Each structure stands twice: as C-alpha cells, then as structure tokens.
Short mmCIF file of C-alpha atoms in Angstrom, two decimals:
data_model
loop_
_atom_site.label_atom_id
_atom_site.label_comp_id
_atom_site.label_asym_id
_atom_site.label_seq_id
_atom_site.Cartn_x
_atom_site.Cartn_y
_atom_site.Cartn_z
CA MET O 1 -9.98 -13.80 -9.07
CA ALA O 2 -12.78 -11.57 -9.82
CA ASN O 3 -14.79 -8.85 -8.20
CA VAL O 4 -17.97 -9.09 -10.31
CA VAL O 5 -20.04 -12.27 -10.69
CA GLY O 6 -20.53 -13.29 -13.93
CA SER O 7 -17.87 -10.99 -15.33
CA THR O 8 -16.06 -12.19 -18.61
CA LEU O 9 -13.10 -13.36 -16.58
CA ALA O 10 -15.28 -15.34 -14.44
CA CYS O 11 -16.99 -16.86 -17.02
CA GLU O 12 -13.87 -17.80 -19.04
CA ALA O 13 -12.01 -19.32 -15.97
CA ASP O 14 -12.30 -22.97 -14.92
CA ASP O 15 -12.54 -21.91 -11.36
CA VAL O 16 -13.27 -18.47 -9.64
CA LEU O 17 -12.52 -16.89 -6.27
CA TYR O 18 -14.59 -13.76 -5.84
CA THR O 19 -13.60 -11.00 -3.75
CA ARG O 20 -16.84 -9.59 -3.58
CA ALA O 21 -15.69 -5.92 -2.69
CA GLY O 22 -18.90 -4.45 -3.95
CA PRO O 23 -19.09 -2.17 -6.93
CA GLU O 24 -15.98 -0.06 -7.75
CA ILE O 25 -17.24 3.21 -9.40
CA ALA O 26 -14.13 5.00 -9.79
CA VAL O 27 -11.76 4.25 -12.64
CA CYS O 28 -9.01 3.88 -9.84
CA SER O 29 -9.71 0.51 -7.91
CA THR O 30 -8.96 0.48 -4.07
CA LYS O 31 -11.12 -1.76 -1.93
CA ALA O 32 -10.94 -4.30 -4.57
CA PHE O 33 -7.01 -4.53 -4.00
CA VAL O 34 -7.54 -5.09 -0.33
CA THR O 35 -10.16 -7.69 -0.65
CA GLN O 36 -7.95 -9.47 -3.19
CA LEU O 37 -5.29 -9.37 -0.53
CA ALA O 38 -7.70 -11.03 1.94
CA ALA O 39 -8.72 -13.63 -0.31
CA LEU O 40 -5.28 -14.67 -1.25
CA THR O 41 -4.44 -14.96 2.24
CA MET O 42 -7.57 -17.32 2.85
CA LEU O 43 -6.45 -19.25 -0.12
CA ALA O 44 -2.78 -19.64 1.14
CA THR O 45 -3.71 -20.41 4.61
CA HIS O 46 -6.19 -23.13 3.51
CA LEU O 47 -3.43 -24.50 1.19
CA GLY O 48 -0.89 -24.64 3.87
CA GLN O 49 -3.31 -26.33 6.14
CA ALA O 50 -4.28 -28.81 3.66
CA ARG O 51 -0.60 -29.59 2.74
CA GLY O 52 0.27 -29.90 6.39
CA THR O 53 2.85 -26.95 5.70
CA LEU O 54 1.08 -24.79 8.28
CA GLU O 55 0.51 -25.37 11.89
CA ALA O 56 -2.80 -25.42 13.40
CA ARG O 57 -1.87 -22.87 15.66
CA ARG O 58 -0.58 -20.49 12.91
CA VAL O 59 -3.90 -21.01 10.77
CA ALA O 60 -5.92 -19.97 13.95
CA GLU O 61 -3.54 -16.72 14.34
CA LEU O 62 -3.86 -15.71 10.37
CA ILE O 63 -7.81 -16.48 10.77
CA ARG O 64 -8.10 -14.46 14.00
CA GLY O 65 -6.24 -11.75 12.23
CA LEU O 66 -8.27 -11.80 8.97
CA ARG O 67 -11.52 -11.61 11.10
CA GLY O 68 -9.85 -8.39 12.69
CA LEU O 69 -9.42 -6.72 9.71
CA PRO O 70 -12.25 -4.60 9.29
CA ALA O 71 -11.72 -2.99 12.50
CA ARG O 72 -8.02 -2.34 11.87
CA ALA O 73 -9.08 -0.79 8.34
CA GLN O 74 -11.52 1.61 10.13
CA ALA O 75 -8.64 2.67 12.17
CA ALA O 76 -6.41 3.35 9.34
CA LEU O 77 -9.45 5.41 7.78
CA ASP O 78 -9.60 7.47 10.86
CA LEU O 79 -5.97 8.66 10.10
CA GLU O 80 -7.60 10.90 7.47
CA PRO O 81 -6.92 14.22 8.91
CA ALA O 82 -3.31 13.45 9.34
CA VAL O 83 -3.53 12.22 5.83
CA VAL O 84 -5.17 15.70 4.48
CA ALA O 85 -2.27 17.76 6.37
CA LEU O 86 0.13 15.38 4.54
CA ALA O 87 -1.49 16.22 1.47
CA GLU O 88 -1.61 19.77 1.85
CA HIS O 89 2.25 19.63 2.87
CA LEU O 90 3.05 17.74 -0.28
CA LEU O 91 0.86 19.54 -2.91
CA ALA O 92 3.58 20.97 -4.76
CA THR O 93 5.50 17.86 -4.90
CA GLU O 94 6.33 16.96 -8.49
CA ASP O 95 8.35 13.62 -7.88
CA ALA O 96 7.59 10.88 -5.21
CA PHE O 97 9.42 7.77 -4.48
CA PHE O 98 7.74 5.23 -2.41
CA ILE O 99 10.14 2.40 -0.72
CA GLY O 100 9.78 -0.87 0.84
CA ARG O 101 11.20 -4.38 1.58
CA GLY O 102 9.59 -7.75 1.49
CA LEU O 103 5.81 -7.14 2.08
CA ASP O 104 6.02 -3.52 1.82
CA TYR O 105 7.39 -3.20 -1.80
CA PRO O 106 3.79 -4.51 -3.14
CA VAL O 107 2.38 -1.76 -1.04
CA ALA O 108 4.88 0.86 -2.21
CA MET O 109 3.88 -0.16 -5.66
CA GLU O 110 0.16 0.28 -5.05
CA GLY O 111 0.81 3.61 -3.57
CA SER O 112 2.70 4.90 -6.13
CA LEU O 113 0.28 3.54 -8.85
CA LYS O 114 -2.67 5.23 -7.11
CA LEU O 115 -0.77 8.48 -6.50
CA LYS O 116 0.31 8.93 -10.47
CA GLU O 117 -3.13 7.64 -11.50
CA ILE O 118 -5.32 10.24 -10.01
CA SER O 119 -3.31 13.05 -9.00
CA TYR O 120 -0.84 13.19 -11.95
CA VAL O 121 2.32 13.42 -9.63
CA HIS O 122 5.45 11.53 -11.21
CA SER O 123 6.00 8.63 -8.73
CA GLU O 124 8.10 5.50 -8.64
CA ALA O 125 8.04 2.39 -6.45
CA LEU O 126 11.49 1.49 -5.55
CA ALA O 127 12.83 -1.82 -3.83
CA ALA O 128 14.48 -0.56 -0.60
CA GLY O 129 17.09 -3.17 -0.92
CA GLU O 130 17.95 -2.18 -4.60
CA LEU O 131 18.49 1.41 -3.92
CA LYS O 132 22.27 1.27 -4.16
CA HIS O 133 22.07 -0.55 -7.53
CA GLY O 134 21.08 2.66 -9.40
CA THR O 135 17.90 3.93 -8.28
CA LEU O 136 19.20 6.08 -5.65
CA ALA O 137 20.65 8.37 -8.28
CA LEU O 138 17.15 9.49 -8.73
CA VAL O 139 16.82 11.01 -5.20
CA THR O 140 17.61 14.59 -4.92
CA PRO O 141 17.54 17.29 -2.10
CA GLY O 142 13.79 18.08 -1.50
CA ALA O 143 12.63 14.90 -2.94
CA CYS O 144 9.77 13.09 -1.42
CA VAL O 145 10.21 9.64 -0.09
CA ILE O 146 7.22 7.59 1.43
CA ALA O 147 8.88 4.37 3.39
CA ILE O 148 6.93 1.66 4.19
CA GLY O 149 8.16 -0.05 7.24
CA THR O 150 5.37 -2.68 8.83
CA GLN O 151 7.72 -5.73 8.74
CA PRO O 152 9.68 -6.32 11.85
CA ASP O 153 12.04 -8.84 10.21
CA VAL O 154 13.47 -6.24 8.05
CA ILE O 155 12.71 -2.79 9.81
CA GLU O 156 16.38 -2.25 10.51
CA LYS O 157 17.45 -2.77 6.98
CA THR O 158 14.65 -0.17 5.89
CA VAL O 159 15.89 2.28 8.48
CA SER O 160 19.54 2.07 6.84
CA ASN O 161 17.54 2.71 3.43
CA ILE O 162 15.90 5.65 4.91
CA GLN O 163 19.24 6.94 6.31
CA GLU O 164 20.55 6.91 2.57
CA VAL O 165 17.78 8.74 1.06
CA ARG O 166 17.88 11.45 3.74
CA ALA O 167 21.54 11.88 3.40
CA ARG O 168 20.73 13.01 -0.03
CA GLY O 169 18.51 15.94 1.22
CA ALA O 170 15.19 13.63 0.84
CA GLU O 171 11.97 14.41 3.03
CA VAL O 172 10.82 11.19 4.46
CA VAL O 173 7.43 10.27 5.38
CA GLY O 174 7.19 6.87 7.29
CA ILE O 175 4.18 4.28 7.44
CA ALA O 176 4.46 1.83 10.11
CA THR O 177 2.33 -0.30 12.49
CA GLU O 178 2.16 0.26 16.22
CA ASP O 179 4.90 -2.59 16.50
CA THR O 180 7.50 -0.70 14.30
CA ALA O 181 6.54 2.84 14.90
CA LYS O 182 9.32 3.28 17.51
CA THR O 183 11.82 2.16 15.43
CA LEU O 184 10.93 4.04 12.39
CA SER O 185 9.99 7.42 13.93
CA PRO O 186 13.54 8.66 14.81
CA HIS O 187 14.44 8.51 11.15
CA VAL O 188 11.47 10.24 9.31
CA ASP O 189 10.32 13.72 9.15
CA ARG O 190 6.52 12.59 9.36
CA LEU O 191 4.74 9.28 10.50
CA LEU O 192 1.79 7.83 9.85
CA THR O 193 1.08 4.77 12.26
CA VAL O 194 -1.73 1.93 11.54
CA PRO O 195 -2.66 -0.57 14.18
CA ALA O 196 -0.72 -3.48 15.40
CA VAL O 197 -1.60 -6.69 12.76
CA ASP O 198 0.11 -9.43 11.88
CA PRO O 199 2.88 -8.77 9.84
CA LEU O 200 1.44 -11.08 6.74
CA LEU O 201 -1.54 -9.15 7.05
CA ALA O 202 -0.15 -5.65 7.49
CA PRO O 203 -0.22 -4.73 3.59
CA ALA O 204 -3.92 -4.75 3.77
CA VAL O 205 -3.97 -1.94 6.46
CA ALA O 206 -0.88 0.06 5.49
CA VAL O 207 -2.06 0.73 1.96
CA ILE O 208 -5.22 2.78 3.05
CA PRO O 209 -3.48 5.79 4.13
CA LEU O 210 -1.28 5.80 0.99
CA GLN O 211 -4.83 5.55 -1.18
CA LEU O 212 -6.03 8.38 0.98
CA LEU O 213 -3.38 10.31 0.24
CA ALA O 214 -3.48 9.95 -3.46
CA TYR O 215 -7.19 10.86 -3.43
CA HIS O 216 -6.54 14.07 -1.18
CA VAL O 217 -3.62 15.25 -3.43
CA ALA O 218 -5.80 14.72 -6.40
CA ARG O 219 -8.77 16.62 -4.71
CA LEU O 220 -6.46 19.32 -3.67
CA ARG O 221 -5.02 20.02 -7.02
CA GLY O 222 -8.63 20.07 -8.60
CA HIS O 223 -8.74 16.68 -10.53
CA ASP O 224 -11.66 14.43 -10.97
CA VAL O 225 -10.67 11.52 -8.93
CA ASP O 226 -13.06 9.22 -10.21
CA GLN O 227 -12.31 9.74 -14.25
CA PRO O 228 -8.71 10.50 -14.52
CA ARG O 229 -7.72 11.67 -17.67
CA ASN O 230 -6.38 9.05 -20.44
CA LEU O 231 -7.83 6.35 -18.56
CA ALA O 232 -11.06 3.97 -18.38
CA LYS O 233 -12.49 1.44 -16.30
CA SER O 234 -12.66 -1.36 -18.96
CA VAL O 235 -9.43 -1.87 -20.97
CA THR O 236 -10.49 -3.37 -24.21
CA VAL O 237 -7.40 -2.92 -26.30
CA GLU O 238 -4.01 -5.04 -25.87
#
C-alpha cells in the first residue's frame, strides 16, 4: 500500500494499492492514515464478497458508508472550535493517555502518536481492556485520559474503564459517535461527538479530532507542526 505513485515501495512490490491521498507536506502524516483505512476497508469488502463470507446486503452497507465518509469527515473537521478550546484547556498537560477497545484502540494509538510527535507531550496509548494488568498504575490524580468510544458492542465495557481512571482522579475526554454519545456523556468531563457512521468505518472519522488536537496543542506551544524536532519525512536508516 502506497500513497505516491512510482515510490520505491511501489516499484519494489509485486502489486500496489494506491491510497491517492495527495501530497503530505508535513513530516506528520494525517490524511494518508485515513485513506489507508478506506482503502483497506474496500479491499476487505471485496475479499469478503469474492469469498462469499460477506452478504450482499452488508457489502452494500459498507460501500454506502464509504461513499458517505467525505461528508462525515467534514463534519468532524467542523468540530475544530471545540478542539481548539480543548487544546487550550490541556495546554499545560505533560502526560496524556489514550484508551480504546477493539477498533477504537488503533485510533487511540494514532491519536497518541500524533500528540507526542508534534506537541512533544508524553503520551501513551493503552488497550482499555488491559488497564488492570498494569497500566492503570500510571494513572494519577490530574492525569489526562482521552477515551475513544465509537463501538456500540463494547461501549459499556469502555465506560467501566473510564470509571476506573476517574476513580484515580483522572480528567477524561471522550470521543464518541452520535450513536454512542448518550452512553459515554455521563462518564466524561468533556465530550467530542462525530457523526453517526457504520462502526467498522468509525475509526476514519473519530481520528480526525485527535489529529486536530495534536495540531492545536503544538501550535499553542509554539512548535513547528510541519517540521517536528528530530524527525524527517523520509526514514533512510534502520
């Protein structure tokens, strides 16, 4: 999978699936992540259809959902004023923890990576279901925890994890869809809600406010968001 046509990776591979996200000027890659999710979903949908493991009705739902992603992504971008307010609130934060279950965990990892990459805030992504196996010890009073809760089938368990970190004095920011916001809202201090979307496609939308958050925290701290320290666009050493 590659974004740039004719790149070294594309030339070396036997087959290439291009994401065609367009140029990523900054070292920190954002839109390429979202287009990779879309491309992989299309690939998985095609394979499911070809192998007969995905019903035609479900294929149609996913394709319809993919076609609707641009509008939902724009709605997520429209949350920017709320994200700026959150960035201002978290400006003095030196430790942030992102938690999520199932498909929300990779979103937590992407949000954590972007925050540390350009704002230089120490950040960790934790599998919400693994908190009691050790990582909960890192959560102290005043800690910032960003909980991603977009998956209806595990939202109640995510709420249980949120209650665990709040009991340790953490401040919790929730990321929900319109389908999960009602469940998540009573248990978080602040909530960002993205449009309702098929749960399998939710990561592509839920990650956008997290990428915006990293951008605005870095900007408010006076950092160069396009050229973060010690990093380069092309990694040429192992």
